Amino acid sequence: MASTDVRHRLAPIVEAGTGLPHIDEDEGAGAAKEKPVTWRSLPRKDQLLILTLARLSEPLTQTSLGSYIYYQLKSFNTSLPDSTIASQAGIIQAAFPASQFLTAMLWGRFADSEWGGRKRVLLIGLLGTMCSVIGFGFSTNFTAAVIFRCLGGALNGNIGVMRTMIAEIIKEKRFQSRAFLILPMTFNIGVIIGPVLVGSYPSIFGPKSLFGGKDGVQWMIKHPYALPNLMSATFLLASATGVIFFLEETDEILRHKTDYGLRIGNWLKRKLCGRRATSEQGYAAIPLDDPPDSARFADLELQPTPTSANPHGSAIDSDKPFLAPIRRRKLPFRRMWTRNVVTTLICHGLLAMHVGTFNSLWFIFLSTPRFDPAHPVPVKSPQSFPIHFTGGLALPPARIGVALAILGFIGITLQLLLYPRLSARLGTALSYRISLAIFPITYALVPYLSILPSSTKSPLPVAGIVVWAGIVVVLFIQVSARTFALPATAILVNNCCPHPSVLGTMHGIGQSVSSATRTIGPIMGGWLFGRGLQMGIVGLAWWCLGCAAVVGWFASNFVREGDGHEVLMEGETREGEEVEVRR
C-alpha cells in the first residue's frame, strides 16, 4: 500500500485520451540537483548505436563519391571542358536530394501511419540506397549515373526518421544536445573512413598488382569506380541487417505489434550471451524510483500518450504480448503550420543549402586543374588580386581523401570536447545564431587557397606547408560553425513540432525542405563555379554562397525554441506552465 502511495505522489497526473502530464511546480522544491549529463549517462545506448551505424552508411557513400566524382565524370567524356564537368558534378550531387524532396514528406507520413512505422521506412531507405550505389558504380554515362542517384534519393527518407526516433528514445531536453549530436558526429566519422574506400584499390587489383596479375581484374578496369560503391553497398546491407534484428520500433502504436526480426535478434543474443537478452536498462521518461523533482518533469519533451501499453518508455521485449493500444488522435496537417514552424524551416533550409553546396563545391575545387600561365583558361585571363584569379588545386583522389580526413578529425574533436559544454552554457538558439555568423568567413576565404605559394609548379597538384596550413585553417572555421549549427537545427526542428502526434511528419517536412535547398544549392553552385572559371573569377560561386549564409544568419534571429506541443487539440488546455485535460 505504501508503494502505491509513493507512485501516486511521484507520477504526473495523466487523464485518459491525451497523455499530457499535470506538473506541480511545488512538488520538487527540495529536490536534489540534477547530475551533470555525460555520454555515459545517455539512455538506451544500444538503440542509439544501431541508429549510428545506419546513419554512417550515407556519409561513407557520399564522401567516397566526392573523392572521385570529377574523374568519373571526366571518364564518361574526356573531351568536355572543366566548366562542363563542374556543372555535371553539381547535378550529380543535387540528384539525390532532389528525389528526396519529392518523397521525404511521404516517408514521414508513412512513418507516422499505423501501417508503416519508423523501422520499416529506415529499412527501405538502407536497401534502396544499396541498390542505388551499386548501379551508380557500374554506370558508363552521365544519364545512367543521374538515374541511379535519383533512385537512391527517392527511396531514402532516413534522416528525418532517425531524428524522430532519437526524439522518441531521448525524451528529456537535458540529453538532447548530446543525443542530436550523434548524427552529425557520425557524418564526420564517415568523412574520415569514406575516402579510404577509394585510394588503395588500383595497387591491389590493377595491372601487375597483388591480386590483379599481369593485366589486372578486367571488370574493375572496365568499371574503375565500381569497387568503392560495392564496399559502400556491403556496409549498407550490414546496417540493414542490424536494423532488422536489433532496432526497436519507437512509434507509440506500432511498438507493441509483433516484430519477428526483433524476436530473432533477441534469440541470437540469448544464444550468444548464454542468458536472456534484454535491452539496456529501460529508460523511463518519468522515473518512479527517483526523488520528486518538478524540474525533471518540466524538462520532459514529447510525453508518452495513453495509446502506449508501456507508458514509462522502458525497453521493449518483443517476446511478451501487449494489450492492443487504442487509436490515437493526430493533429490535422493544416494546423501544423505555426509561425515558429515556418521560420524554423526557412532557416533550416538555408543552412542545408549552403552547407550542402560547400560539400559539393569543395570536391570540385580541390579537383579542378590549377591556373597555368603557359596555357591560360580562359585565354588572356588576367590574374589580379583580390577578385580576378582562377584555378583549383588539382589534387588527385588520394589527396582529396586526406583533405576530407582533416575535416573529419577536426569535426570529431570539436564535437566531443567543445560542443556539449559550450552548447549547454549558451543554449541551443544562441549557439545556433553564433555558428551561422561564422560560415560567411569560410566561404570568403576558400578561393584564395588557389593562389597560396605551392612547392610545385602548375599544372602539377599543389603541395607544401603553406597550402596545407591554409586548407586546415579554412576547414577549421567551417567545421567549427557546422559542429554547432547542425545539431542545433535538428533540435530546433524537433522542438518546433506543434504536437507529438505529428513528430514523424514534422521531421519528414524538415527533410523535404533541406532536400529542396540541397538540390538548388549544388546545381546553382556548380553553374556559378563553371561560369566563374569561364570569366577568370574562381571565387564567384564561393562569394555568392557567403551571401546566402548571411541571409540565413539574419533569418535565425526570428527563430525560437519550442516545447514540442505548441498546438492543443480538442479537450486539451494550457494554463500558465501547467498542462491539464478537461474531464
Coordinates of C-alpha atoms in Angstrom, one line a residue:
M1 CA 0.0 0.0 0.0
A2 CA 2.9 2.4 0.8
S3 CA 4.5 1.7 -2.5
T4 CA 1.2 2.6 -4.2
D5 CA 1.1 5.9 -2.3
V6 CA 4.6 6.8 -3.4
R7 CA 3.8 6.1 -7.0
H8 CA 0.7 8.4 -6.8
R9 CA 2.8 11.1 -5.3
L10 CA 5.6 11.0 -7.9
A11 CA 3.9 10.2 -11.2
P12 CA 2.4 13.2 -13.1
I13 CA -1.4 13.3 -13.4
V14 CA -2.4 12.0 -16.8
E15 CA -6.0 11.9 -18.0
A16 CA -7.1 9.3 -20.5
G17 CA -7.1 10.4 -24.1
T18 CA -4.2 12.8 -24.2
G19 CA -1.2 11.7 -22.1
L20 CA -0.4 15.3 -21.1
P21 CA 1.1 15.4 -17.6
H22 CA -0.1 17.8 -14.9
I23 CA 3.1 19.3 -13.4
D24 CA 3.0 20.5 -9.8
E25 CA 5.8 23.1 -9.5
D26 CA 5.8 22.8 -5.7
E27 CA 6.4 19.1 -6.0
G28 CA 10.2 19.3 -6.3
A29 CA 11.0 22.2 -4.0
G30 CA 13.5 20.2 -2.0
A31 CA 14.8 18.0 -4.8
A32 CA 18.5 17.3 -5.2
K33 CA 20.3 18.9 -8.0
E34 CA 20.5 17.0 -11.3
K35 CA 23.7 15.2 -12.0
P36 CA 25.6 16.6 -15.0
V37 CA 24.9 15.0 -18.3
T38 CA 27.7 12.8 -19.8
W39 CA 28.0 10.5 -22.8
R40 CA 27.8 7.6 -20.3
S41 CA 24.6 8.8 -18.9
L42 CA 22.7 8.8 -22.2
P43 CA 19.8 6.3 -22.0
R44 CA 19.2 3.4 -24.5
K45 CA 22.7 3.4 -25.9
D46 CA 22.1 0.1 -27.6
Q47 CA 19.4 1.7 -29.8
L48 CA 21.5 4.8 -30.4
L49 CA 24.3 2.5 -31.6
I50 CA 22.1 0.9 -34.2
L51 CA 20.9 4.3 -35.5
T52 CA 24.6 5.5 -35.6
L53 CA 25.6 2.5 -37.7
A54 CA 22.6 3.1 -40.0
R55 CA 23.5 6.8 -40.3
L56 CA 27.2 6.1 -41.0
S57 CA 26.3 4.4 -44.3
E58 CA 25.2 7.6 -46.1
P59 CA 28.3 9.7 -45.4
L60 CA 30.5 6.8 -46.3
T61 CA 28.8 6.7 -49.7
Q62 CA 28.8 10.5 -50.2
T63 CA 32.4 11.2 -49.2
S64 CA 33.9 8.3 -51.2
L65 CA 31.8 9.6 -54.2
G66 CA 33.2 13.1 -53.7
S67 CA 36.8 11.9 -53.9
Y68 CA 36.4 10.7 -57.4
I69 CA 33.3 12.2 -58.9
Y70 CA 35.2 14.7 -61.0
Y71 CA 37.4 11.9 -62.5
Q72 CA 34.4 9.6 -63.1
L73 CA 32.5 12.3 -65.0
K74 CA 35.7 13.0 -67.0
S75 CA 35.9 9.3 -67.9
F76 CA 32.4 9.4 -69.4
N77 CA 33.6 12.0 -72.0
T78 CA 37.2 13.2 -71.9
S79 CA 36.5 16.0 -74.4
L80 CA 34.3 18.0 -72.0
P81 CA 35.8 21.2 -70.6
D82 CA 36.3 21.7 -66.8
S83 CA 33.4 24.2 -66.6
T84 CA 31.0 21.5 -68.0
I85 CA 32.4 18.8 -65.6
A86 CA 31.8 21.3 -62.7
S87 CA 28.2 21.7 -63.8
Q88 CA 27.6 18.0 -64.2
A89 CA 29.1 17.4 -60.8
G90 CA 26.6 19.8 -59.3
I91 CA 23.8 17.9 -61.0
I92 CA 25.0 14.6 -59.7
Q93 CA 25.3 15.9 -56.2
A94 CA 21.8 17.5 -56.5
A95 CA 20.0 14.5 -58.0
F96 CA 19.9 12.6 -54.6
P97 CA 18.3 15.5 -52.5
A98 CA 16.0 16.4 -55.4
S99 CA 14.4 13.0 -55.3
Q100 CA 14.3 13.2 -51.5
F101 CA 12.4 16.4 -51.7
L102 CA 9.7 14.7 -53.7
T103 CA 9.3 11.7 -51.3
A104 CA 10.6 12.7 -47.9
M105 CA 7.3 14.1 -46.6
L106 CA 5.5 11.0 -47.9
W107 CA 8.0 8.9 -46.0
G108 CA 7.4 11.0 -42.9
R109 CA 3.6 10.4 -43.2
F110 CA 4.2 6.7 -43.8
A111 CA 6.4 6.6 -40.6
D112 CA 3.6 8.2 -38.6
S113 CA 0.9 5.8 -40.0
E114 CA -0.3 2.7 -38.3
W115 CA 0.5 0.6 -41.4
G116 CA 4.0 2.0 -41.8
G117 CA 6.3 2.8 -38.9
R118 CA 9.8 4.3 -38.3
K119 CA 11.7 1.0 -38.6
R120 CA 10.1 0.0 -41.9
V121 CA 11.0 3.4 -43.5
L122 CA 14.6 3.1 -42.3
L123 CA 14.9 -0.4 -43.7
I124 CA 13.6 0.6 -47.1
G125 CA 15.9 3.6 -47.2
L126 CA 19.0 1.5 -46.5
L127 CA 18.2 -1.2 -49.0
G128 CA 17.1 1.4 -51.7
T129 CA 20.4 3.3 -51.3
M130 CA 22.3 0.0 -51.5
C131 CA 20.7 -0.7 -54.9
S132 CA 21.4 2.9 -56.0
V133 CA 25.2 2.9 -55.2
I134 CA 25.7 -0.5 -57.0
G135 CA 24.0 0.9 -60.1
F136 CA 26.0 4.2 -59.9
G137 CA 29.3 2.3 -59.6
F138 CA 28.7 0.4 -62.8
S139 CA 27.3 3.5 -64.8
T140 CA 29.1 4.2 -68.0
N141 CA 27.5 7.5 -68.9
F142 CA 26.2 10.6 -67.2
T143 CA 22.5 9.8 -67.7
A144 CA 22.7 6.5 -66.0
A145 CA 24.6 8.0 -63.1
V146 CA 21.9 10.6 -62.6
I147 CA 19.1 8.0 -62.8
F148 CA 20.7 5.8 -60.1
R149 CA 21.3 8.8 -57.8
C150 CA 17.7 9.8 -58.2
L151 CA 16.6 6.2 -57.3
G152 CA 18.6 6.4 -54.1
G153 CA 17.2 9.7 -53.0
A154 CA 13.6 8.7 -53.8
L155 CA 13.8 5.6 -51.6
N156 CA 15.7 7.4 -48.7
G157 CA 13.8 9.2 -46.0
N158 CA 16.1 8.1 -43.3
I159 CA 17.5 11.4 -41.8
G160 CA 14.0 12.6 -40.8
V161 CA 13.1 9.2 -39.4
M162 CA 16.3 8.9 -37.5
R163 CA 15.8 12.3 -35.9
T164 CA 12.2 11.2 -35.0
M165 CA 13.5 8.0 -33.4
I166 CA 16.1 9.8 -31.4
A167 CA 13.5 12.3 -30.1
E168 CA 11.2 9.4 -29.1
I169 CA 14.1 7.5 -27.4
I170 CA 15.5 10.6 -25.7
K171 CA 12.5 12.4 -24.1
E172 CA 14.4 14.7 -21.7
K173 CA 15.7 18.0 -23.0
R174 CA 18.9 17.8 -20.9
F175 CA 20.0 14.9 -23.0
Q176 CA 19.2 16.5 -26.4
S177 CA 22.4 18.4 -27.0
R178 CA 24.4 15.1 -26.9
A179 CA 21.8 12.8 -28.5
F180 CA 21.2 15.0 -31.5
L181 CA 24.9 15.5 -31.9
I182 CA 25.3 11.7 -32.7
L183 CA 24.1 12.1 -36.3
P184 CA 26.5 14.9 -37.4
M185 CA 29.3 13.3 -35.4
T186 CA 28.7 10.1 -37.4
F187 CA 28.9 12.2 -40.6
N188 CA 32.5 13.2 -39.6
I189 CA 33.4 9.5 -39.0
G190 CA 32.2 8.7 -42.5
V191 CA 34.2 11.6 -43.8
I192 CA 37.3 10.0 -42.4
I193 CA 36.6 6.5 -43.5
G194 CA 34.9 7.1 -46.8
P195 CA 37.9 8.2 -48.8
V196 CA 39.7 5.0 -47.7
L197 CA 37.3 3.1 -49.9
V198 CA 38.9 4.8 -52.9
G199 CA 42.6 5.1 -52.5
S200 CA 44.3 1.7 -52.3
Y201 CA 42.4 -0.5 -54.9
P202 CA 44.5 0.2 -58.0
S203 CA 47.6 -1.1 -56.3
I204 CA 45.8 -4.2 -55.2
F205 CA 43.6 -5.2 -58.2
G206 CA 45.2 -3.2 -61.1
P207 CA 47.7 -4.5 -63.7
K208 CA 50.9 -6.0 -62.1
S209 CA 49.3 -5.8 -58.6
L210 CA 49.0 -8.3 -55.8
F211 CA 45.7 -9.8 -56.9
G212 CA 45.4 -8.3 -60.4
G213 CA 48.2 -10.3 -62.0
K214 CA 49.7 -9.1 -65.3
D215 CA 46.6 -7.5 -66.8
G216 CA 44.6 -6.7 -63.6
V217 CA 41.0 -7.6 -62.8
Q218 CA 39.2 -6.9 -66.0
W219 CA 35.8 -5.9 -64.7
M220 CA 37.4 -3.5 -62.3
I221 CA 39.4 -2.0 -65.2
K222 CA 36.2 -1.6 -67.2
H223 CA 34.3 -0.2 -64.2
P224 CA 37.1 1.5 -62.2
Y225 CA 34.7 3.2 -59.8
A226 CA 32.5 0.1 -59.1
L227 CA 34.5 -1.4 -56.2
P228 CA 34.2 1.6 -53.8
N229 CA 30.4 1.5 -54.4
L230 CA 30.3 -2.2 -53.7
M231 CA 32.1 -1.6 -50.4
S232 CA 29.5 1.0 -49.6
A233 CA 26.7 -1.4 -50.5
T234 CA 28.2 -4.1 -48.2
F235 CA 28.1 -1.6 -45.3
L236 CA 24.5 -0.6 -46.2
L237 CA 23.5 -4.3 -46.2
A238 CA 25.2 -4.9 -42.8
S239 CA 23.4 -1.8 -41.4
A240 CA 20.0 -3.0 -42.7
T241 CA 20.6 -6.4 -41.0
G242 CA 21.3 -4.7 -37.7
V243 CA 18.1 -2.7 -38.1
I244 CA 16.0 -5.8 -38.8
F245 CA 17.3 -7.8 -35.8
F246 CA 18.1 -5.3 -33.1
L247 CA 16.3 -2.0 -33.7
E248 CA 13.1 -1.4 -31.8
E249 CA 10.1 0.4 -33.2
T250 CA 9.6 3.7 -31.4
D251 CA 6.1 4.6 -32.7
E252 CA 3.6 4.6 -29.8
I253 CA 1.2 2.3 -31.7
L254 CA 3.5 0.0 -33.7
R255 CA 6.0 -0.7 -30.9
H256 CA 3.5 -3.1 -29.4
K257 CA 3.0 -5.2 -32.6
T258 CA 4.8 -8.4 -33.0
D259 CA 8.3 -7.9 -34.6
Y260 CA 9.7 -11.2 -35.8
G261 CA 13.0 -9.7 -36.7
L262 CA 13.5 -8.4 -33.2
R263 CA 12.4 -11.8 -31.8
I264 CA 15.1 -13.4 -33.8
G265 CA 17.6 -10.8 -32.6
N266 CA 16.7 -11.5 -29.0
W267 CA 17.1 -15.2 -29.6
L268 CA 20.6 -14.6 -31.1
K269 CA 21.6 -12.5 -28.1
R270 CA 20.3 -15.2 -25.7
K271 CA 22.4 -17.8 -27.6
L272 CA 25.5 -15.7 -27.8
C273 CA 25.3 -14.3 -24.2
G274 CA 24.1 -17.5 -22.6
R275 CA 21.3 -15.7 -20.8
R276 CA 18.1 -13.9 -21.5
A277 CA 18.9 -10.9 -23.7
T278 CA 17.4 -7.7 -22.6
S279 CA 17.9 -4.2 -23.9
E280 CA 20.0 -1.7 -21.9
Q281 CA 18.4 -0.8 -18.7
G282 CA 15.0 0.6 -19.5
Y283 CA 14.7 4.3 -20.0
A284 CA 11.8 5.8 -18.0
A285 CA 10.7 9.2 -19.2
I286 CA 9.3 9.7 -15.6
P287 CA 11.2 7.5 -13.2
L288 CA 9.2 6.3 -10.3
D289 CA 12.1 5.4 -8.0
D290 CA 13.7 8.9 -8.0
P291 CA 13.0 11.7 -5.5
P292 CA 10.3 14.1 -6.6
D293 CA 11.7 16.6 -9.0
S294 CA 9.5 19.0 -10.8
A295 CA 12.4 20.3 -12.8
R296 CA 12.8 16.8 -14.3
F297 CA 9.1 16.7 -15.2
A298 CA 9.2 20.2 -16.7
D299 CA 12.3 19.1 -18.7
L300 CA 10.4 16.3 -20.4
E301 CA 9.8 16.6 -24.2
L302 CA 7.0 14.8 -26.1
Q303 CA 5.4 12.9 -23.3
P304 CA 4.2 9.4 -24.0
T305 CA 0.5 9.1 -24.5
P306 CA -2.0 6.5 -23.1
T307 CA -2.0 4.9 -26.5
S308 CA 1.1 3.2 -25.2
A309 CA 0.8 -0.1 -23.3
N310 CA 4.2 0.7 -21.9
P311 CA 3.7 4.3 -20.7
H312 CA 7.0 4.7 -19.0
G313 CA 9.0 4.2 -22.2
S314 CA 11.0 1.2 -20.9
A315 CA 12.7 -1.2 -23.2
I316 CA 10.6 -3.3 -25.4
D317 CA 10.7 -7.1 -25.1
S318 CA 9.1 -8.4 -28.3
D319 CA 8.7 -11.8 -26.8
K320 CA 6.0 -10.6 -24.4
P321 CA 2.4 -9.9 -25.6
F322 CA 0.9 -6.4 -25.1
L323 CA -2.6 -5.3 -24.9
A324 CA -3.9 -3.7 -28.1
P325 CA -3.4 0.1 -27.8
I326 CA -6.3 2.4 -28.6
R327 CA -6.2 4.5 -31.7
R328 CA -4.6 7.9 -31.1
R329 CA -5.7 11.3 -32.5
K330 CA -3.4 13.1 -34.9
L331 CA -3.1 16.8 -35.4
P332 CA -4.5 17.8 -38.9
F333 CA -1.9 18.7 -41.4
R334 CA -3.2 22.2 -41.9
R335 CA -2.8 23.1 -38.2
M336 CA 0.9 22.2 -38.2
W337 CA 2.0 25.5 -39.9
T338 CA 2.6 27.8 -36.9
R339 CA 4.8 30.9 -37.3
N340 CA 7.6 29.3 -35.5
V341 CA 7.4 26.2 -37.7
V342 CA 7.7 28.3 -40.8
T343 CA 10.6 30.5 -39.6
T344 CA 12.5 27.4 -38.3
L345 CA 12.0 25.6 -41.6
I346 CA 13.2 28.6 -43.6
C347 CA 16.4 28.8 -41.6
H348 CA 16.8 25.0 -41.7
G349 CA 16.6 25.1 -45.5
L350 CA 19.1 28.0 -45.9
L351 CA 21.6 26.2 -43.7
A352 CA 21.2 22.9 -45.6
M353 CA 21.6 24.8 -48.9
H354 CA 24.9 26.5 -48.2
V355 CA 26.4 23.6 -46.2
G356 CA 25.4 21.1 -48.9
T357 CA 26.7 23.4 -51.6
F358 CA 30.0 23.8 -49.8
N359 CA 30.5 20.0 -49.7
S360 CA 29.8 19.8 -53.5
L361 CA 32.0 22.8 -54.5
W362 CA 34.8 21.7 -52.2
F363 CA 35.3 18.4 -54.0
I364 CA 35.2 20.2 -57.4
F365 CA 37.5 23.0 -56.3
L366 CA 40.1 20.5 -55.0
S367 CA 40.0 18.5 -58.3
T368 CA 40.0 21.5 -60.7
P369 CA 43.3 22.0 -62.6
R370 CA 45.5 24.9 -61.4
F371 CA 45.9 28.0 -63.5
D372 CA 48.7 27.5 -65.9
P373 CA 50.2 30.8 -67.3
A374 CA 51.6 28.9 -70.3
H375 CA 48.1 27.7 -71.2
P376 CA 45.6 30.1 -69.6
V377 CA 41.9 29.2 -69.4
P378 CA 40.2 31.4 -70.3
V379 CA 42.6 32.8 -72.8
K380 CA 44.2 36.1 -71.9
S381 CA 42.8 35.8 -68.4
P382 CA 44.3 38.4 -66.1
Q383 CA 45.4 37.1 -62.6
S384 CA 44.7 40.1 -60.5
F385 CA 44.3 40.0 -56.7
P386 CA 41.8 40.2 -55.0
I387 CA 39.0 39.3 -57.5
H388 CA 40.3 38.3 -60.9
F389 CA 42.1 35.0 -60.3
T390 CA 41.2 31.4 -61.2
G391 CA 42.1 27.8 -61.0
G392 CA 41.7 25.0 -58.5
L393 CA 44.2 22.8 -56.5
A394 CA 44.4 19.8 -59.0
L395 CA 44.5 17.3 -56.2
P396 CA 44.2 13.6 -57.1
P397 CA 41.6 11.4 -55.3
A398 CA 44.0 10.2 -52.7
R399 CA 45.0 13.7 -51.6
I400 CA 41.3 14.8 -51.6
G401 CA 40.8 11.9 -49.2
V402 CA 43.5 13.5 -46.9
A403 CA 41.7 16.9 -47.1
L404 CA 38.4 15.2 -46.1
A405 CA 40.1 13.3 -43.3
I406 CA 41.3 16.6 -41.9
L407 CA 37.8 17.9 -42.0
G408 CA 36.5 14.8 -40.2
F409 CA 39.2 14.8 -37.5
I410 CA 38.6 18.5 -36.7
G411 CA 34.8 17.8 -36.5
I412 CA 35.1 14.8 -34.2
T413 CA 37.4 16.7 -31.8
L414 CA 35.2 19.7 -31.6
Q415 CA 32.0 17.6 -31.2
L416 CA 33.5 15.5 -28.4
L417 CA 35.4 18.2 -26.4
L418 CA 33.8 21.6 -27.1
Y419 CA 30.2 21.4 -28.3
P420 CA 28.4 19.7 -25.3
R421 CA 29.9 22.1 -22.8
L422 CA 29.6 25.3 -24.8
S423 CA 26.1 24.5 -26.1
A424 CA 24.9 23.8 -22.6
R425 CA 26.2 27.2 -21.4
L426 CA 24.9 29.3 -24.4
G427 CA 21.7 27.4 -25.1
T428 CA 20.5 25.9 -28.4
A429 CA 19.2 29.1 -30.0
L430 CA 22.1 31.4 -29.2
S431 CA 24.8 28.8 -30.2
Y432 CA 22.8 28.3 -33.4
R433 CA 22.9 32.1 -34.3
I434 CA 26.6 32.5 -33.4
S435 CA 27.6 29.5 -35.5
L436 CA 25.6 30.8 -38.5
A437 CA 27.6 34.1 -38.3
I438 CA 30.8 32.1 -38.8
F439 CA 30.0 30.4 -42.1
P440 CA 30.4 33.5 -44.4
I441 CA 34.1 33.8 -43.2
T442 CA 34.8 30.4 -44.6
Y443 CA 33.2 31.0 -47.9
A444 CA 35.0 34.3 -48.4
L445 CA 38.5 32.7 -47.8
V446 CA 38.2 29.4 -49.7
P447 CA 39.0 30.7 -53.3
Y448 CA 42.3 32.3 -52.0
L449 CA 43.7 28.8 -51.4
S450 CA 44.4 28.6 -55.2
I451 CA 46.9 31.5 -55.0
L452 CA 48.8 30.4 -51.9
P453 CA 52.5 29.6 -52.6
S454 CA 53.0 26.0 -53.6
S455 CA 56.2 23.9 -53.7
T456 CA 55.2 22.6 -57.1
K457 CA 54.7 24.4 -60.4
S458 CA 51.4 24.4 -62.3
P459 CA 49.9 22.2 -63.7
L460 CA 51.1 19.7 -61.0
P461 CA 48.9 19.3 -57.9
V462 CA 49.6 21.9 -55.1
A463 CA 51.9 20.9 -52.3
G464 CA 53.8 22.4 -49.4
I465 CA 53.2 23.6 -45.8
V466 CA 51.6 26.9 -46.7
V467 CA 48.9 25.3 -48.9
W468 CA 48.0 22.6 -46.4
A469 CA 48.1 25.1 -43.5
G470 CA 45.6 27.2 -45.4
I471 CA 43.4 24.1 -46.0
V472 CA 43.4 23.3 -42.3
V473 CA 42.5 26.9 -41.3
V474 CA 39.6 27.1 -43.7
L475 CA 38.3 23.7 -42.7
F476 CA 38.6 24.5 -39.0
I477 CA 36.4 27.6 -39.4
Q478 CA 33.8 25.8 -41.5
V479 CA 33.7 22.7 -39.3
S480 CA 33.5 24.8 -36.1
A481 CA 30.4 26.5 -37.4
R482 CA 28.9 23.3 -38.6
T483 CA 29.6 21.5 -35.3
F484 CA 27.2 23.8 -33.6
A485 CA 24.8 24.6 -36.3
L486 CA 23.7 21.1 -37.5
P487 CA 22.7 19.5 -34.1
A488 CA 21.1 22.8 -33.1
T489 CA 19.0 23.0 -36.2
A490 CA 17.9 19.3 -35.6
I491 CA 16.9 20.2 -32.0
L492 CA 15.0 23.4 -33.1
V493 CA 13.1 21.5 -35.9
N494 CA 12.3 18.8 -33.3
N495 CA 11.1 21.2 -30.7
C496 CA 9.1 23.4 -33.0
C497 CA 6.8 20.4 -33.8
P498 CA 3.3 21.7 -32.9
H499 CA 2.1 18.4 -31.5
P500 CA 3.7 15.0 -30.6
S501 CA 1.3 13.1 -32.9
V502 CA 2.9 14.6 -36.0
L503 CA 6.6 14.4 -35.0
G504 CA 7.5 12.0 -37.8
T505 CA 5.7 14.2 -40.3
M506 CA 7.5 17.3 -38.9
H507 CA 10.9 15.7 -39.5
G508 CA 9.7 14.5 -42.9
I509 CA 8.8 18.1 -43.8
G510 CA 12.2 19.2 -42.5
Q511 CA 14.0 16.7 -44.6
S512 CA 11.9 17.8 -47.7
V513 CA 12.8 21.4 -47.1
S514 CA 16.5 20.6 -46.7
S515 CA 16.4 18.3 -49.7
A516 CA 14.9 21.0 -51.9
T517 CA 17.5 23.5 -50.9
R518 CA 20.3 21.0 -51.2
T519 CA 19.0 20.4 -54.7
I520 CA 19.0 24.0 -55.7
G521 CA 22.3 24.8 -54.0
P522 CA 24.7 22.4 -55.7
I523 CA 23.1 23.0 -59.1
M524 CA 23.4 26.8 -58.8
G525 CA 26.8 26.4 -57.2
G526 CA 28.2 24.2 -59.9
W527 CA 26.8 26.5 -62.6
L528 CA 28.3 29.6 -60.9
F529 CA 31.6 27.8 -60.4
G530 CA 31.8 26.9 -64.1
R531 CA 30.8 30.4 -65.0
G532 CA 33.5 31.8 -62.7
L533 CA 36.1 29.6 -64.4
Q534 CA 35.0 31.0 -67.8
M535 CA 35.2 34.5 -66.5
G536 CA 38.5 34.0 -64.7
I537 CA 36.9 34.5 -61.3
V538 CA 37.1 31.3 -59.3
G539 CA 35.6 32.9 -56.2
L540 CA 32.3 33.8 -57.9
A541 CA 30.4 30.8 -56.5
W542 CA 32.0 31.0 -53.1
W543 CA 31.2 34.6 -52.5
C544 CA 27.6 34.1 -53.7
L545 CA 27.5 31.2 -51.2
G546 CA 28.7 33.6 -48.5
C547 CA 25.8 36.0 -49.3
A548 CA 23.3 33.1 -48.8
A549 CA 24.9 32.3 -45.4
V550 CA 24.5 36.0 -44.3
V551 CA 20.7 35.8 -45.2
G552 CA 20.5 32.5 -43.1
W553 CA 22.1 34.2 -40.1
F554 CA 19.7 37.2 -40.4
A555 CA 16.7 34.9 -40.5
S556 CA 17.8 32.9 -37.5
N557 CA 17.1 35.9 -35.3
F558 CA 13.4 35.2 -35.7
V559 CA 13.6 31.5 -34.6
R560 CA 12.7 30.5 -31.1
E561 CA 13.0 27.1 -29.4
G562 CA 9.6 25.5 -29.0
D563 CA 8.3 22.9 -26.5
G564 CA 7.1 20.3 -28.9
H565 CA 3.5 20.9 -28.0
E566 CA 2.5 24.4 -29.2
V567 CA -0.9 23.4 -30.6
L568 CA -3.6 21.9 -28.4
M569 CA -6.2 19.6 -29.7
E570 CA -9.8 19.5 -28.6
G571 CA -10.0 18.6 -24.9
E572 CA -6.6 20.0 -24.1
T573 CA -6.0 23.3 -22.3
R574 CA -2.8 25.0 -21.1
E575 CA -2.8 27.4 -18.1
G576 CA 0.5 29.1 -17.4
E577 CA 3.1 26.4 -17.0
E578 CA 0.5 23.7 -16.2
V579 CA -1.0 21.4 -18.8
E580 CA -4.2 19.6 -17.9
V581 CA -7.1 17.9 -19.6
R582 CA -10.8 18.7 -19.2
R583 CA -12.8 15.9 -17.8

